[in-house]
Amino acid sequence: MKNFLILISSTGAGHKIAGISIKNLLEDFKGEKTFIFDVLKKSKFPFSISDKIYYFLANYPSLWKFFFYLSNNESYKKFVKIQNFFLKDIIRSIIKEIRPKVIFSTHPFYVPILYELKGKYKFKVISVITDFGEIHKAWTVEGYDLLWLPSEYSKKELERNKSLKGNFEVLGYPVRRGFRKISSFSNNYILVMGGGRGAGPIFHVFKELKNLNFKQLYVCGTNVKIEKKLLNIKEKEELHQIQIIGYTEKIHDLMSNSLAIISKPGGSTVAECNYLQKPLIAIDPLPGQETGNTKFLESTGSGILVDKIENLTNIVKDILKGKIKFEFIEKIKDYDEKQKKFIKSL
C-alpha cells in the first residue's frame, strides 16, 4: 500500500479546493489511502494565522500588491529560510506519522522543506500550481519532482518569463468530484458568488443588477450579515426575479444551471467555470495572481473583466443578447483523461 499525503492551506480557496480535488481523484482512480493536512494552521505563530493575514491583505489590494511583487523575484530565496524555520517541524512530524510515498503540495511554501526531507524519508513531491497567470516565483523554486501545471496558457507564461525549470507536465486544474459528475446543463439565471466566506463586492453587484429583468441567484456563503441585508432589500422592493442563499455544498449544480457567473477570479473559480464552459464575469481581481487569472480568461475566451461595477448591467445585457461571445479556446475538461491516467500511474 502507498500512502498519499496532500498538503493544503486556507490562504485563499484555491489551495484547499485543489487539495480536495486531488484527494477525490486518488480515491476514485487509485483507491489508496489519502491524508490531507492544512500545515499552516498547525504551524508556529505567525504562520498559524496565515489565513487571517491573507484575508486582511485581500481587503487592501494596494498592500497585497506591495507584498506580492516585493517577493516575486530572486529575493524570494531569502523568505525560504524564514518559512522553513516556522514550518519544518510540523511537516516532519506529519511525514514521520504518515510515511507517504507521494506528497502533493498545493501551496508553494512547503516545497523547499519537502526537498530537505525527502532524502531521508524517501517520497516523491508533486507541486500543484493553483493559479493560471502571474505565477509567483515561489512556485518554481527547487524541490519538486514534478510541477503540475493547470493549463497550456500557464506553461507559455512560465516559459516566457524563463521560470520553468525541472520536470513539469500540463495536467489541467483539478476540479472537485461534483463537477466531474455533472451531466446536464441549463442557462436559468445569472449566478453571483462570493466564495465560501461571501467575500467580494456582492452588495455592489446586487445594487447594480437588482432591476435587471432576468433571474439572478446570489450565493452569500457563511456571510450571514450580507445575506440578511440582501434579503431585506429583496422583500422590501419585491424583487421576485432574485433568489438569495447562504452556504451550499451544491455549488457545482448551481454553476451548471447558470447562464454566466459573476465572481472574483480566484484560481478554483476560474477553473470550475471553464470546466463547465460557463463564462466568468470577473470583478475586483487582486493584483498579482487574480489579475493573471483574468488574463487567462480573456486570452482563452472563457470570460471577461468588468473594471467598474457601474458597467456591469450593460455587459450582462450584451451577454444575454448574444453580443458577447465566449470561445473557450482551452478547456479544463479536456484534461480529465490525462489526469486519470496520471493518477493511476503513481
Short mmCIF file of C-alpha atoms in Angstrom, two decimals:
data_model
loop_
_atom_site.label_atom_id
_atom_site.label_comp_id
_atom_site.label_asym_id
_atom_site.label_seq_id
_atom_site.Cartn_x
_atom_site.Cartn_y
_atom_site.Cartn_z
CA MET A 1 0.00 0.00 0.00
CA LYS A 2 1.13 3.53 -0.86
CA ASN A 3 0.13 6.32 1.46
CA PHE A 4 -0.60 9.63 -0.27
CA LEU A 5 -0.27 12.93 1.57
CA ILE A 6 -1.78 16.22 0.40
CA LEU A 7 -0.57 19.46 2.00
CA ILE A 8 -3.01 22.37 1.62
CA SER A 9 -3.63 25.79 3.14
CA SER A 10 -6.62 28.05 3.82
CA THR A 11 -4.95 31.16 2.40
CA GLY A 12 -7.50 31.57 -0.37
CA ALA A 13 -9.90 28.89 -1.53
CA GLY A 14 -7.79 27.57 -4.39
CA HIS A 15 -5.11 25.80 -2.33
CA LYS A 16 -7.74 23.93 -0.32
CA ILE A 17 -10.06 23.13 -3.23
CA ALA A 18 -7.18 21.82 -5.37
CA GLY A 19 -6.17 19.54 -2.48
CA ILE A 20 -9.71 18.22 -2.05
CA SER A 21 -9.93 17.67 -5.81
CA ILE A 22 -6.71 15.63 -5.85
CA LYS A 23 -7.99 13.60 -2.90
CA ASN A 24 -11.15 12.89 -4.93
CA LEU A 25 -9.03 11.79 -7.91
CA LEU A 26 -6.90 9.48 -5.76
CA GLU A 27 -9.97 7.94 -4.13
CA ASP A 28 -11.80 7.47 -7.44
CA PHE A 29 -8.97 6.22 -9.65
CA LYS A 30 -6.24 4.89 -7.35
CA GLY A 31 -8.02 3.55 -4.28
CA GLU A 32 -5.07 4.15 -1.96
CA LYS A 33 -5.25 5.71 1.48
CA THR A 34 -5.02 9.51 1.33
CA PHE A 35 -4.33 12.04 4.08
CA ILE A 36 -4.85 15.79 3.83
CA PHE A 37 -3.39 18.45 6.17
CA ASP A 38 -3.56 22.23 6.42
CA VAL A 39 0.04 22.71 7.52
CA LEU A 40 -0.09 26.47 8.06
CA LYS A 41 -2.87 26.14 10.63
CA LYS A 42 -0.79 23.67 12.62
CA SER A 43 2.47 25.62 12.40
CA LYS A 44 4.15 28.15 14.69
CA PHE A 45 2.85 31.70 15.07
CA PRO A 46 2.57 33.86 12.93
CA PHE A 47 2.25 31.28 10.13
CA SER A 48 -0.58 29.67 12.12
CA ILE A 49 -2.74 32.71 11.35
CA SER A 50 -1.76 32.91 7.68
CA ASP A 51 -5.39 32.66 6.59
CA LYS A 52 -6.32 35.68 8.71
CA ILE A 53 -3.35 37.62 7.33
CA TYR A 54 -4.32 36.69 3.79
CA TYR A 55 -7.92 37.87 4.15
CA PHE A 56 -6.78 41.05 5.86
CA LEU A 57 -4.41 41.87 2.99
CA ALA A 58 -7.09 40.92 0.45
CA ASN A 59 -9.19 43.78 1.82
CA TYR A 60 -6.38 46.20 0.97
CA PRO A 61 -5.36 45.46 -2.66
CA SER A 62 -2.54 48.01 -2.74
CA LEU A 63 -0.98 46.38 0.34
CA TRP A 64 -1.42 42.92 -1.16
CA LYS A 65 0.21 44.14 -4.39
CA PHE A 66 3.19 45.50 -2.47
CA PHE A 67 3.93 42.21 -0.71
CA PHE A 68 3.19 40.06 -3.78
CA TYR A 69 5.65 41.85 -6.02
CA LEU A 70 8.18 42.50 -3.26
CA SER A 71 8.76 38.76 -3.03
CA ASN A 72 8.11 37.81 -6.67
CA ASN A 73 11.76 37.76 -7.78
CA GLU A 74 15.09 36.20 -6.87
CA SER A 75 14.85 37.77 -3.40
CA TYR A 76 12.20 35.15 -2.60
CA LYS A 77 15.03 32.80 -1.63
CA LYS A 78 15.53 34.96 1.46
CA PHE A 79 11.96 34.19 2.53
CA VAL A 80 12.57 30.45 2.17
CA LYS A 81 14.80 30.28 5.27
CA ILE A 82 12.10 32.00 7.35
CA GLN A 83 9.39 29.65 6.04
CA ASN A 84 11.50 26.60 6.77
CA PHE A 85 12.11 27.68 10.37
CA PHE A 86 8.39 28.03 11.11
CA LEU A 87 7.07 25.07 9.09
CA LYS A 88 9.71 22.34 9.10
CA ASP A 89 8.90 20.73 12.46
CA ILE A 90 5.21 20.23 11.74
CA ILE A 91 5.86 18.90 8.24
CA ARG A 92 8.48 16.47 9.55
CA SER A 93 6.10 15.19 12.24
CA ILE A 94 3.32 14.61 9.69
CA ILE A 95 5.68 12.72 7.38
CA LYS A 96 7.01 10.55 10.23
CA GLU A 97 3.44 9.62 11.16
CA ILE A 98 2.03 9.01 7.66
CA ARG A 99 5.14 7.69 5.89
CA PRO A 100 3.84 8.74 2.44
CA LYS A 101 5.27 7.59 -0.86
CA VAL A 102 3.90 10.60 -2.74
CA ILE A 103 3.23 14.10 -1.38
CA PHE A 104 1.11 16.64 -3.26
CA SER A 105 1.65 20.26 -2.25
CA THR A 106 -0.95 22.84 -3.25
CA HIS A 107 0.93 25.69 -1.57
CA PRO A 108 4.49 26.62 -2.61
CA PHE A 109 5.76 27.32 0.93
CA TYR A 110 6.01 23.59 1.63
CA VAL A 111 8.18 22.53 -1.31
CA PRO A 112 11.62 23.75 -0.05
CA ILE A 113 11.06 21.91 3.23
CA LEU A 114 9.99 18.73 1.46
CA TYR A 115 13.16 18.99 -0.62
CA GLU A 116 15.23 18.90 2.59
CA LEU A 117 13.31 15.93 4.00
CA LYS A 118 12.74 13.67 1.02
CA GLY A 119 16.28 12.26 1.03
CA LYS A 120 15.71 10.73 4.47
CA TYR A 121 12.05 9.76 4.19
CA LYS A 122 12.03 8.69 0.51
CA PHE A 123 8.97 10.27 -1.07
CA LYS A 124 8.11 11.98 -4.33
CA VAL A 125 6.97 15.64 -4.36
CA ILE A 126 4.31 16.88 -6.79
CA SER A 127 3.76 20.63 -6.61
CA VAL A 128 0.33 21.69 -7.90
CA ILE A 129 0.05 25.28 -9.15
CA THR A 130 -3.32 26.79 -8.22
CA ASP A 131 -3.40 29.89 -10.44
CA PHE A 132 -3.22 30.42 -14.19
CA GLY A 133 -1.24 33.62 -14.65
CA GLU A 134 1.14 35.95 -12.79
CA ILE A 135 2.53 32.79 -11.22
CA HIS A 136 4.61 33.71 -8.20
CA LYS A 137 8.31 32.89 -8.03
CA ALA A 138 7.63 30.65 -5.03
CA TRP A 139 6.10 28.01 -7.30
CA THR A 140 9.30 27.46 -9.26
CA VAL A 141 11.90 27.12 -6.51
CA GLU A 142 13.87 23.88 -6.35
CA GLY A 143 12.30 20.96 -4.54
CA TYR A 144 9.59 19.26 -6.57
CA ASP A 145 9.92 16.07 -8.59
CA LEU A 146 7.04 17.18 -10.80
CA LEU A 147 5.38 20.57 -11.30
CA TRP A 148 1.67 20.12 -12.09
CA LEU A 149 0.66 22.94 -14.45
CA PRO A 150 -3.01 23.99 -14.74
CA SER A 151 -3.02 24.97 -18.43
CA GLU A 152 -1.04 25.45 -21.62
CA TYR A 153 -1.50 29.18 -21.06
CA SER A 154 0.36 28.85 -17.73
CA LYS A 155 3.14 26.86 -19.37
CA LYS A 156 3.65 29.53 -22.03
CA GLU A 157 3.72 32.28 -19.41
CA LEU A 158 6.34 30.47 -17.32
CA GLU A 159 8.42 29.80 -20.44
CA ARG A 160 8.16 33.46 -21.46
CA ASN A 161 9.37 34.51 -18.02
CA LYS A 162 12.11 31.85 -18.09
CA SER A 163 10.75 30.47 -14.82
CA LEU A 164 10.02 26.92 -15.93
CA LYS A 165 12.67 24.59 -14.52
CA GLY A 166 12.83 20.89 -13.78
CA ASN A 167 10.23 18.27 -14.58
CA PHE A 168 6.72 19.52 -15.37
CA GLU A 169 3.50 18.41 -17.02
CA VAL A 170 0.35 20.23 -18.10
CA LEU A 171 -2.36 18.20 -16.32
CA GLY A 172 -5.11 20.83 -16.09
CA TYR A 173 -6.57 22.33 -12.95
CA PRO A 174 -8.01 19.57 -10.69
CA VAL A 175 -11.73 20.11 -10.04
CA ARG A 176 -13.86 18.54 -7.35
CA ARG A 177 -15.79 15.30 -7.86
CA GLY A 178 -19.15 17.09 -8.05
CA PHE A 179 -18.06 18.99 -11.15
CA ARG A 180 -16.81 15.84 -12.86
CA LYS A 181 -20.21 14.19 -12.33
CA ILE A 182 -22.36 16.95 -13.85
CA SER A 183 -24.29 15.52 -16.81
CA SER A 184 -26.93 18.16 -17.61
CA PHE A 185 -26.76 21.91 -18.11
CA SER A 186 -29.15 24.83 -18.46
CA ASN A 187 -28.99 28.64 -18.59
CA ASN A 188 -31.57 29.65 -15.99
CA TYR A 189 -30.00 32.64 -14.24
CA ILE A 190 -27.02 34.87 -13.62
CA LEU A 191 -25.09 33.44 -10.66
CA VAL A 192 -23.29 35.84 -8.32
CA MET A 193 -20.77 34.23 -5.94
CA GLY A 194 -18.61 35.47 -3.10
CA GLY A 195 -16.90 32.19 -2.22
CA GLY A 196 -17.44 30.25 0.99
CA ARG A 197 -16.92 33.40 3.07
CA GLY A 198 -19.23 35.58 0.98
CA ALA A 199 -16.33 37.88 0.21
CA GLY A 200 -16.09 40.40 -2.59
CA PRO A 201 -18.42 43.21 -3.65
CA ILE A 202 -21.65 41.17 -3.68
CA PHE A 203 -23.72 44.04 -2.32
CA HIS A 204 -22.47 46.44 -5.02
CA VAL A 205 -23.25 43.86 -7.71
CA PHE A 206 -26.71 43.38 -6.23
CA LYS A 207 -27.40 47.13 -6.24
CA GLU A 208 -26.28 47.39 -9.86
CA LEU A 209 -28.24 44.39 -11.19
CA LYS A 210 -31.31 44.23 -8.97
CA ASN A 211 -33.60 45.89 -11.53
CA LEU A 212 -32.42 43.74 -14.43
CA ASN A 213 -35.32 41.71 -15.81
CA PHE A 214 -33.57 38.34 -15.68
CA LYS A 215 -33.29 35.74 -12.93
CA GLN A 216 -30.39 36.20 -10.54
CA LEU A 217 -29.06 33.92 -7.81
CA TYR A 218 -26.76 35.30 -5.11
CA VAL A 219 -24.67 32.89 -3.01
CA CYS A 220 -23.52 34.60 0.20
CA GLY A 221 -21.59 31.71 1.74
CA THR A 222 -21.18 31.97 5.50
CA ASN A 223 -21.61 35.76 5.40
CA VAL A 224 -24.94 35.89 7.26
CA LYS A 225 -24.79 39.67 7.55
CA ILE A 226 -24.76 40.27 3.78
CA GLU A 227 -27.36 37.52 3.24
CA LYS A 228 -29.82 39.24 5.61
CA LYS A 229 -29.09 42.63 4.07
CA LEU A 230 -29.89 41.41 0.55
CA LEU A 231 -32.99 39.52 1.70
CA ASN A 232 -34.36 42.66 3.35
CA ILE A 233 -33.96 44.68 0.15
CA LYS A 234 -35.43 41.86 -1.95
CA GLU A 235 -38.57 41.68 0.22
CA LYS A 236 -38.95 45.44 0.56
CA GLU A 237 -38.65 46.08 -3.19
CA GLU A 238 -40.44 42.84 -4.21
CA LEU A 239 -37.61 41.65 -6.43
CA HIS A 240 -39.18 38.36 -7.49
CA GLN A 241 -36.51 37.63 -10.12
CA ILE A 242 -33.84 37.39 -7.40
CA GLN A 243 -33.01 34.45 -5.14
CA ILE A 244 -30.56 34.69 -2.23
CA ILE A 245 -28.99 31.76 -0.39
CA GLY A 246 -26.21 31.22 2.14
CA TYR A 247 -23.58 28.49 2.23
CA THR A 248 -24.14 25.48 -0.03
CA GLU A 249 -22.35 22.21 -0.83
CA LYS A 250 -24.12 22.11 -4.22
CA ILE A 251 -22.23 24.94 -5.90
CA HIS A 252 -21.44 22.68 -8.87
CA ASP A 253 -25.16 22.21 -9.55
CA LEU A 254 -25.83 25.95 -9.22
CA MET A 255 -22.98 26.77 -11.59
CA SER A 256 -24.04 24.19 -14.17
CA ASN A 257 -27.52 25.73 -14.39
CA SER A 258 -26.35 29.32 -14.79
CA LEU A 259 -26.00 31.37 -17.96
CA ALA A 260 -22.95 33.21 -16.63
CA ILE A 261 -21.18 33.64 -13.31
CA ILE A 262 -20.09 36.86 -11.61
CA SER A 263 -17.28 36.45 -9.09
CA LYS A 264 -13.74 37.37 -8.11
CA PRO A 265 -11.36 35.39 -10.37
CA GLY A 266 -9.71 33.05 -7.89
CA GLY A 267 -7.92 30.06 -9.41
CA SER A 268 -10.51 27.44 -8.48
CA THR A 269 -13.43 29.63 -9.59
CA VAL A 270 -11.80 30.28 -12.96
CA ALA A 271 -11.09 26.56 -13.39
CA GLU A 272 -14.58 25.40 -12.41
CA CYS A 273 -16.32 27.94 -14.64
CA ASN A 274 -14.11 26.92 -17.54
CA TYR A 275 -14.69 23.22 -16.79
CA LEU A 276 -18.45 23.72 -17.13
CA GLN A 277 -17.94 26.13 -20.05
CA LYS A 278 -19.78 28.86 -18.19
CA PRO A 279 -18.39 32.36 -18.83
CA LEU A 280 -16.97 34.14 -15.81
CA ILE A 281 -17.60 37.85 -15.45
CA ALA A 282 -14.60 38.74 -13.32
CA ILE A 283 -14.85 41.57 -10.81
CA ASP A 284 -12.45 43.11 -8.32
CA PRO A 285 -9.36 40.95 -9.01
CA LEU A 286 -6.50 41.12 -6.54
CA PRO A 287 -3.24 42.37 -8.08
CA GLY A 288 -0.93 39.51 -8.90
CA GLN A 289 -2.40 36.05 -9.30
CA GLU A 290 -6.06 37.10 -9.78
CA THR A 291 -5.01 39.66 -12.39
CA GLY A 292 -3.14 36.80 -14.07
CA ASN A 293 -6.22 34.57 -13.87
CA THR A 294 -8.21 37.31 -15.60
CA LYS A 295 -5.66 37.38 -18.42
CA PHE A 296 -6.19 33.63 -18.83
CA LEU A 297 -9.95 34.20 -19.05
CA GLU A 298 -9.63 36.82 -21.73
CA SER A 299 -6.86 35.03 -23.68
CA THR A 300 -8.85 31.79 -23.88
CA GLY A 301 -12.29 33.35 -24.43
CA SER A 302 -13.51 31.98 -21.10
CA GLY A 303 -14.68 35.22 -19.53
CA ILE A 304 -14.45 38.98 -19.32
CA LEU A 305 -13.19 41.55 -16.83
CA VAL A 306 -15.51 44.29 -15.58
CA ASP A 307 -13.29 47.02 -14.20
CA LYS A 308 -16.17 49.16 -12.92
CA ILE A 309 -19.33 47.79 -11.29
CA GLU A 310 -21.42 50.51 -12.96
CA ASN A 311 -20.58 48.89 -16.34
CA LEU A 312 -21.90 45.52 -15.22
CA THR A 313 -25.55 45.91 -16.28
CA ASN A 314 -24.68 46.75 -19.89
CA ILE A 315 -22.19 43.88 -20.12
CA VAL A 316 -24.74 41.39 -18.76
CA LYS A 317 -27.34 42.70 -21.22
CA ASP A 318 -24.88 42.23 -24.09
CA ILE A 319 -24.24 38.65 -22.96
CA LEU A 320 -28.00 37.97 -22.79
CA LYS A 321 -28.40 39.37 -26.31
CA GLY A 322 -25.52 37.28 -27.62
CA LYS A 323 -23.42 40.33 -28.47
CA ILE A 324 -20.51 38.99 -26.39
CA LYS A 325 -19.34 35.51 -27.37
CA PHE A 326 -17.13 33.09 -25.43
CA GLU A 327 -15.00 30.55 -27.32
CA PHE A 328 -13.31 28.52 -24.55
CA ILE A 329 -10.18 28.01 -26.64
CA GLU A 330 -8.58 25.95 -23.85
CA LYS A 331 -10.96 23.67 -21.93
CA ILE A 332 -10.05 22.32 -18.49
CA LYS A 333 -12.43 19.40 -19.02
CA ASP A 334 -10.21 18.17 -21.86
CA TYR A 335 -7.60 17.21 -19.25
CA ASP A 336 -9.87 14.67 -17.49
CA GLU A 337 -8.39 11.60 -19.14
CA LYS A 338 -4.84 12.86 -18.75
CA GLN A 339 -5.37 13.41 -15.02
CA LYS A 340 -6.97 10.00 -14.64
CA LYS A 341 -4.07 8.29 -16.44
CA PHE A 342 -1.50 10.20 -14.40
CA ILE A 343 -3.14 9.33 -11.05
CA LYS A 344 -3.34 5.66 -11.99
CA SER A 345 0.37 5.66 -12.87
CA LEU A 346 1.50 6.75 -9.38
#
